[in-house]
Amino acid sequence: MDYLTIGLLAAVLSVVISVLSIVVSLVRSVNDLRERLARVEDRLSRVEDKLNWLMKDFMVSLIERLNKRGIIEDVDAWKMALRGIVSTTTNPLTEAERRRILELVDKGEDLTPEEADELLRLARKLYDEYREKDPENAMKALYYAAAIRGKVYGKYGKKLVD
């Protein structure tokens, strides 16, 4: 081999090593970006969950207060949604809780404040554990319990406390 061929091979080898070095650096950078994006996605998911919980709590509180003042008139659709979820075999309630929530729903506005609190507690449990399967009806069930609690508290002149 002559010096020209050796020089050319050395130059090509040098270029190949440089390109490989750049590729390795880019791969590391891409992996770092992926990790960062995964962390950002995780954080955004947690923020979304917290916002959903805040919104749910806000809506429940608003519905309670509006119905306490008699502003909300018809909650039968929400009641039907609650009965529908409770009647499914996949609901998260125990058999005793299922019977109890149906008893409380049957009483409607004739509940005591303590029973209204119990209805809301059971509806929250139902919502928390069933919202992935049927978010719309789970929310309606929670709204119904909040509306009834507001109506009962208004009837008894009790102050709503979250």
PDB file of C-alpha atoms in Angstrom:
ATOM      1  CA  MET A   1       0.000   0.000   0.000  1.00  0.00           C
ATOM      2  CA  ASP A   2       1.165   3.431  -0.730  1.00  0.00           C
ATOM      3  CA  TYR A   3       1.015   6.463   1.504  1.00  0.00           C
ATOM      4  CA  LEU A   4      -1.931   7.935  -0.370  1.00  0.00           C
ATOM      5  CA  THR A   5      -4.122   4.891   0.275  1.00  0.00           C
ATOM      6  CA  ILE A   6      -3.108   4.773   3.921  1.00  0.00           C
ATOM      7  CA  GLY A   7      -3.855   8.482   4.273  1.00  0.00           C
ATOM      8  CA  LEU A   8      -7.227   8.053   2.589  1.00  0.00           C
ATOM      9  CA  LEU A   9      -8.125   5.102   4.852  1.00  0.00           C
ATOM     10  CA  ALA A  10      -7.056   7.105   7.908  1.00  0.00           C
ATOM     11  CA  ALA A  11      -9.247  10.020   6.803  1.00  0.00           C
ATOM     12  CA  VAL A  12     -12.229   7.732   6.159  1.00  0.00           C
ATOM     13  CA  LEU A  13     -11.706   6.022   9.521  1.00  0.00           C
ATOM     14  CA  SER A  14     -11.515   9.404  11.207  1.00  0.00           C
ATOM     15  CA  VAL A  15     -14.786  10.483   9.558  1.00  0.00           C
ATOM     16  CA  VAL A  16     -16.482   7.205  10.524  1.00  0.00           C
ATOM     17  CA  ILE A  17     -15.348   7.580  14.157  1.00  0.00           C
ATOM     18  CA  SER A  18     -16.579  11.183  14.209  1.00  0.00           C
ATOM     19  CA  VAL A  19     -19.943  10.183  12.752  1.00  0.00           C
ATOM     20  CA  LEU A  20     -20.269   7.327  15.248  1.00  0.00           C
ATOM     21  CA  SER A  21     -19.403   9.719  18.062  1.00  0.00           C
ATOM     22  CA  ILE A  22     -22.112  12.117  16.869  1.00  0.00           C
ATOM     23  CA  VAL A  23     -24.644   9.262  16.566  1.00  0.00           C
ATOM     24  CA  VAL A  24     -23.847   8.024  20.091  1.00  0.00           C
ATOM     25  CA  SER A  25     -24.219  11.574  21.403  1.00  0.00           C
ATOM     26  CA  LEU A  26     -27.543  11.988  19.594  1.00  0.00           C
ATOM     27  CA  VAL A  27     -28.838   8.664  20.927  1.00  0.00           C
ATOM     28  CA  ARG A  28     -27.937   9.711  24.472  1.00  0.00           C
ATOM     29  CA  SER A  29     -29.647  13.063  23.949  1.00  0.00           C
ATOM     30  CA  VAL A  30     -32.773  11.404  22.567  1.00  0.00           C
ATOM     31  CA  ASN A  31     -32.868   8.976  25.511  1.00  0.00           C
ATOM     32  CA  ASP A  32     -32.446  11.878  27.913  1.00  0.00           C
ATOM     33  CA  LEU A  33     -35.303  13.717  26.189  1.00  0.00           C
ATOM     34  CA  ARG A  34     -37.474  10.612  26.419  1.00  0.00           C
ATOM     35  CA  GLU A  35     -36.828  10.353  30.147  1.00  0.00           C
ATOM     36  CA  ARG A  36     -37.597  14.031  30.637  1.00  0.00           C
ATOM     37  CA  LEU A  37     -40.782  13.762  28.564  1.00  0.00           C
ATOM     38  CA  ALA A  38     -41.862  10.735  30.593  1.00  0.00           C
ATOM     39  CA  ARG A  39     -41.368  12.726  33.806  1.00  0.00           C
ATOM     40  CA  VAL A  40     -43.284  15.700  32.368  1.00  0.00           C
ATOM     41  CA  GLU A  41     -46.075  13.387  31.232  1.00  0.00           C
ATOM     42  CA  ASP A  42     -46.237  11.848  34.699  1.00  0.00           C
ATOM     43  CA  ARG A  43     -46.414  15.276  36.324  1.00  0.00           C
ATOM     44  CA  LEU A  44     -49.099  16.441  33.900  1.00  0.00           C
ATOM     45  CA  SER A  45     -51.092  13.319  34.614  1.00  0.00           C
ATOM     46  CA  ARG A  46     -50.935  14.032  38.351  1.00  0.00           C
ATOM     47  CA  VAL A  47     -51.944  17.657  37.759  1.00  0.00           C
ATOM     48  CA  GLU A  48     -54.859  16.491  35.604  1.00  0.00           C
ATOM     49  CA  ASP A  49     -55.984  14.083  38.337  1.00  0.00           C
ATOM     50  CA  LYS A  50     -55.839  16.835  40.946  1.00  0.00           C
ATOM     51  CA  LEU A  51     -57.771  19.228  38.704  1.00  0.00           C
ATOM     52  CA  ASN A  52     -60.410  16.570  38.089  1.00  0.00           C
ATOM     53  CA  TRP A  53     -60.800  16.012  41.824  1.00  0.00           C
ATOM     54  CA  LEU A  54     -60.998  19.751  42.482  1.00  0.00           C
ATOM     55  CA  MET A  55     -63.589  20.187  39.740  1.00  0.00           C
ATOM     56  CA  LYS A  56     -65.642  17.270  41.068  1.00  0.00           C
ATOM     57  CA  ASP A  57     -65.549  18.667  44.608  1.00  0.00           C
ATOM     58  CA  PHE A  58     -66.433  22.136  43.332  1.00  0.00           C
ATOM     59  CA  MET A  59     -69.405  20.818  41.339  1.00  0.00           C
ATOM     60  CA  VAL A  60     -70.664  18.727  44.263  1.00  0.00           C
ATOM     61  CA  SER A  61     -70.446  21.722  46.572  1.00  0.00           C
ATOM     62  CA  LEU A  62     -72.140  23.987  44.018  1.00  0.00           C
ATOM     63  CA  ILE A  63     -74.994  21.533  43.445  1.00  0.00           C
ATOM     64  CA  GLU A  64     -75.511  21.122  47.190  1.00  0.00           C
ATOM     65  CA  ARG A  65     -75.737  24.867  47.683  1.00  0.00           C
ATOM     66  CA  LEU A  66     -77.974  25.468  44.679  1.00  0.00           C
ATOM     67  CA  ASN A  67     -80.395  22.739  45.694  1.00  0.00           C
ATOM     68  CA  LYS A  68     -80.377  23.948  49.303  1.00  0.00           C
ATOM     69  CA  ARG A  69     -81.815  27.192  47.961  1.00  0.00           C
ATOM     70  CA  GLY A  70     -84.271  25.346  45.749  1.00  0.00           C
ATOM     71  CA  ILE A  71     -82.683  26.441  42.490  1.00  0.00           C
ATOM     72  CA  ILE A  72     -82.291  22.941  41.067  1.00  0.00           C
ATOM     73  CA  GLU A  73     -85.690  21.412  40.505  1.00  0.00           C
ATOM     74  CA  ASP A  74     -85.435  18.131  38.638  1.00  0.00           C
ATOM     75  CA  VAL A  75     -82.816  15.576  39.580  1.00  0.00           C
ATOM     76  CA  ASP A  76     -84.662  12.476  38.400  1.00  0.00           C
ATOM     77  CA  ALA A  77     -82.162  11.806  35.589  1.00  0.00           C
ATOM     78  CA  TRP A  78     -79.353  11.823  38.136  1.00  0.00           C
ATOM     79  CA  LYS A  79     -81.401   9.522  40.371  1.00  0.00           C
ATOM     80  CA  MET A  80     -81.895   7.090  37.490  1.00  0.00           C
ATOM     81  CA  ALA A  81     -78.150   7.096  36.799  1.00  0.00           C
ATOM     82  CA  LEU A  82     -77.447   6.299  40.453  1.00  0.00           C
ATOM     83  CA  ARG A  83     -79.969   3.457  40.489  1.00  0.00           C
ATOM     84  CA  GLY A  84     -78.552   2.149  37.220  1.00  0.00           C
ATOM     85  CA  ILE A  85     -74.986   1.975  38.497  1.00  0.00           C
ATOM     86  CA  VAL A  86     -75.991   0.451  41.820  1.00  0.00           C
ATOM     87  CA  SER A  87     -78.004  -2.197  40.016  1.00  0.00           C
ATOM     88  CA  THR A  88     -75.099  -3.368  37.860  1.00  0.00           C
ATOM     89  CA  THR A  89     -73.189  -6.416  38.958  1.00  0.00           C
ATOM     90  CA  THR A  90     -69.868  -4.636  38.509  1.00  0.00           C
ATOM     91  CA  ASN A  91     -70.528  -1.819  40.968  1.00  0.00           C
ATOM     92  CA  PRO A  92     -67.847  -1.455  43.650  1.00  0.00           C
ATOM     93  CA  LEU A  93     -70.241  -1.418  46.612  1.00  0.00           C
ATOM     94  CA  THR A  94     -70.661  -4.301  48.988  1.00  0.00           C
ATOM     95  CA  GLU A  95     -74.073  -5.934  49.081  1.00  0.00           C
ATOM     96  CA  ALA A  96     -74.905  -4.131  52.350  1.00  0.00           C
ATOM     97  CA  GLU A  97     -73.823  -0.774  50.893  1.00  0.00           C
ATOM     98  CA  ARG A  98     -75.823  -1.436  47.738  1.00  0.00           C
ATOM     99  CA  ARG A  99     -78.982  -2.140  49.736  1.00  0.00           C
ATOM    100  CA  ARG A 100     -78.353   0.868  51.953  1.00  0.00           C
ATOM    101  CA  ILE A 101     -77.840   3.303  49.071  1.00  0.00           C
ATOM    102  CA  LEU A 102     -81.052   2.075  47.435  1.00  0.00           C
ATOM    103  CA  GLU A 103     -82.932   2.580  50.728  1.00  0.00           C
ATOM    104  CA  LEU A 104     -81.574   6.111  50.964  1.00  0.00           C
ATOM    105  CA  VAL A 105     -82.481   6.859  47.341  1.00  0.00           C
ATOM    106  CA  ASP A 106     -86.014   5.584  47.955  1.00  0.00           C
ATOM    107  CA  LYS A 107     -86.385   8.007  50.871  1.00  0.00           C
ATOM    108  CA  GLY A 108     -85.395  10.897  48.613  1.00  0.00           C
ATOM    109  CA  GLU A 109     -85.865  14.246  50.302  1.00  0.00           C
ATOM    110  CA  ASP A 110     -87.234  12.603  53.458  1.00  0.00           C
ATOM    111  CA  LEU A 111     -83.726  11.771  54.635  1.00  0.00           C
ATOM    112  CA  THR A 112     -82.251  13.077  57.850  1.00  0.00           C
ATOM    113  CA  PRO A 113     -79.084  15.157  57.497  1.00  0.00           C
ATOM    114  CA  GLU A 114     -77.056  12.183  58.756  1.00  0.00           C
ATOM    115  CA  GLU A 115     -78.624   9.927  56.138  1.00  0.00           C
ATOM    116  CA  ALA A 116     -77.949  12.551  53.467  1.00  0.00           C
ATOM    117  CA  ASP A 117     -74.300  12.571  54.556  1.00  0.00           C
ATOM    118  CA  GLU A 118     -74.247   8.773  54.315  1.00  0.00           C
ATOM    119  CA  LEU A 119     -75.794   8.890  50.833  1.00  0.00           C
ATOM    120  CA  LEU A 120     -73.139  11.353  49.685  1.00  0.00           C
ATOM    121  CA  ARG A 121     -70.371   9.240  51.236  1.00  0.00           C
ATOM    122  CA  LEU A 122     -71.614   6.128  49.426  1.00  0.00           C
ATOM    123  CA  ALA A 123     -72.038   8.063  46.172  1.00  0.00           C
ATOM    124  CA  ARG A 124     -68.463   9.353  46.482  1.00  0.00           C
ATOM    125  CA  LYS A 125     -67.232   5.801  46.955  1.00  0.00           C
ATOM    126  CA  LEU A 126     -69.251   4.718  43.944  1.00  0.00           C
ATOM    127  CA  TYR A 127     -67.838   7.592  41.899  1.00  0.00           C
ATOM    128  CA  ASP A 128     -64.242   7.035  42.989  1.00  0.00           C
ATOM    129  CA  GLU A 129     -64.288   3.361  42.141  1.00  0.00           C
ATOM    130  CA  TYR A 130     -66.634   3.360  39.111  1.00  0.00           C
ATOM    131  CA  ARG A 131     -65.684   6.515  37.199  1.00  0.00           C
ATOM    132  CA  GLU A 132     -63.263   4.657  34.928  1.00  0.00           C
ATOM    133  CA  LYS A 133     -66.043   2.351  33.683  1.00  0.00           C
ATOM    134  CA  ASP A 134     -68.845   4.885  33.273  1.00  0.00           C
ATOM    135  CA  PRO A 135     -67.685   8.438  34.054  1.00  0.00           C
ATOM    136  CA  GLU A 136     -70.867  10.189  32.942  1.00  0.00           C
ATOM    137  CA  ASN A 137     -73.265   8.140  35.065  1.00  0.00           C
ATOM    138  CA  ALA A 138     -70.840   8.013  37.975  1.00  0.00           C
ATOM    139  CA  MET A 139     -70.802  11.822  37.984  1.00  0.00           C
ATOM    140  CA  LYS A 140     -74.609  11.988  37.727  1.00  0.00           C
ATOM    141  CA  ALA A 141     -74.907   9.635  40.707  1.00  0.00           C
ATOM    142  CA  LEU A 142     -72.626  11.891  42.715  1.00  0.00           C
ATOM    143  CA  TYR A 143     -74.568  14.981  41.623  1.00  0.00           C
ATOM    144  CA  TYR A 144     -77.840  13.370  42.724  1.00  0.00           C
ATOM    145  CA  ALA A 145     -76.469  12.642  46.197  1.00  0.00           C
ATOM    146  CA  ALA A 146     -75.139  16.205  46.436  1.00  0.00           C
ATOM    147  CA  ALA A 147     -78.477  17.665  45.320  1.00  0.00           C
ATOM    148  CA  ILE A 148     -80.411  15.595  47.846  1.00  0.00           C
ATOM    149  CA  ARG A 149     -77.977  16.499  50.605  1.00  0.00           C
ATOM    150  CA  GLY A 150     -78.397  20.185  49.764  1.00  0.00           C
ATOM    151  CA  LYS A 151     -82.203  19.851  49.758  1.00  0.00           C
ATOM    152  CA  VAL A 152     -82.217  17.998  53.097  1.00  0.00           C
ATOM    153  CA  TYR A 153     -79.850  20.463  54.724  1.00  0.00           C
ATOM    154  CA  GLY A 154     -82.004  23.322  53.475  1.00  0.00           C
ATOM    155  CA  LYS A 155     -85.119  21.626  54.865  1.00  0.00           C
ATOM    156  CA  TYR A 156     -83.515  21.252  58.279  1.00  0.00           C
ATOM    157  CA  GLY A 157     -81.890  24.688  58.188  1.00  0.00           C
ATOM    158  CA  LYS A 158     -78.461  23.133  58.642  1.00  0.00           C
ATOM    159  CA  LYS A 159     -75.292  24.711  57.355  1.00  0.00           C
ATOM    160  CA  LEU A 160     -73.522  22.724  54.637  1.00  0.00           C
ATOM    161  CA  VAL A 161     -70.085  21.631  55.734  1.00  0.00           C
ATOM    162  CA  ASP A 162     -67.800  19.807  53.318  1.00  0.00           C
TER     163      ASP A 162
END
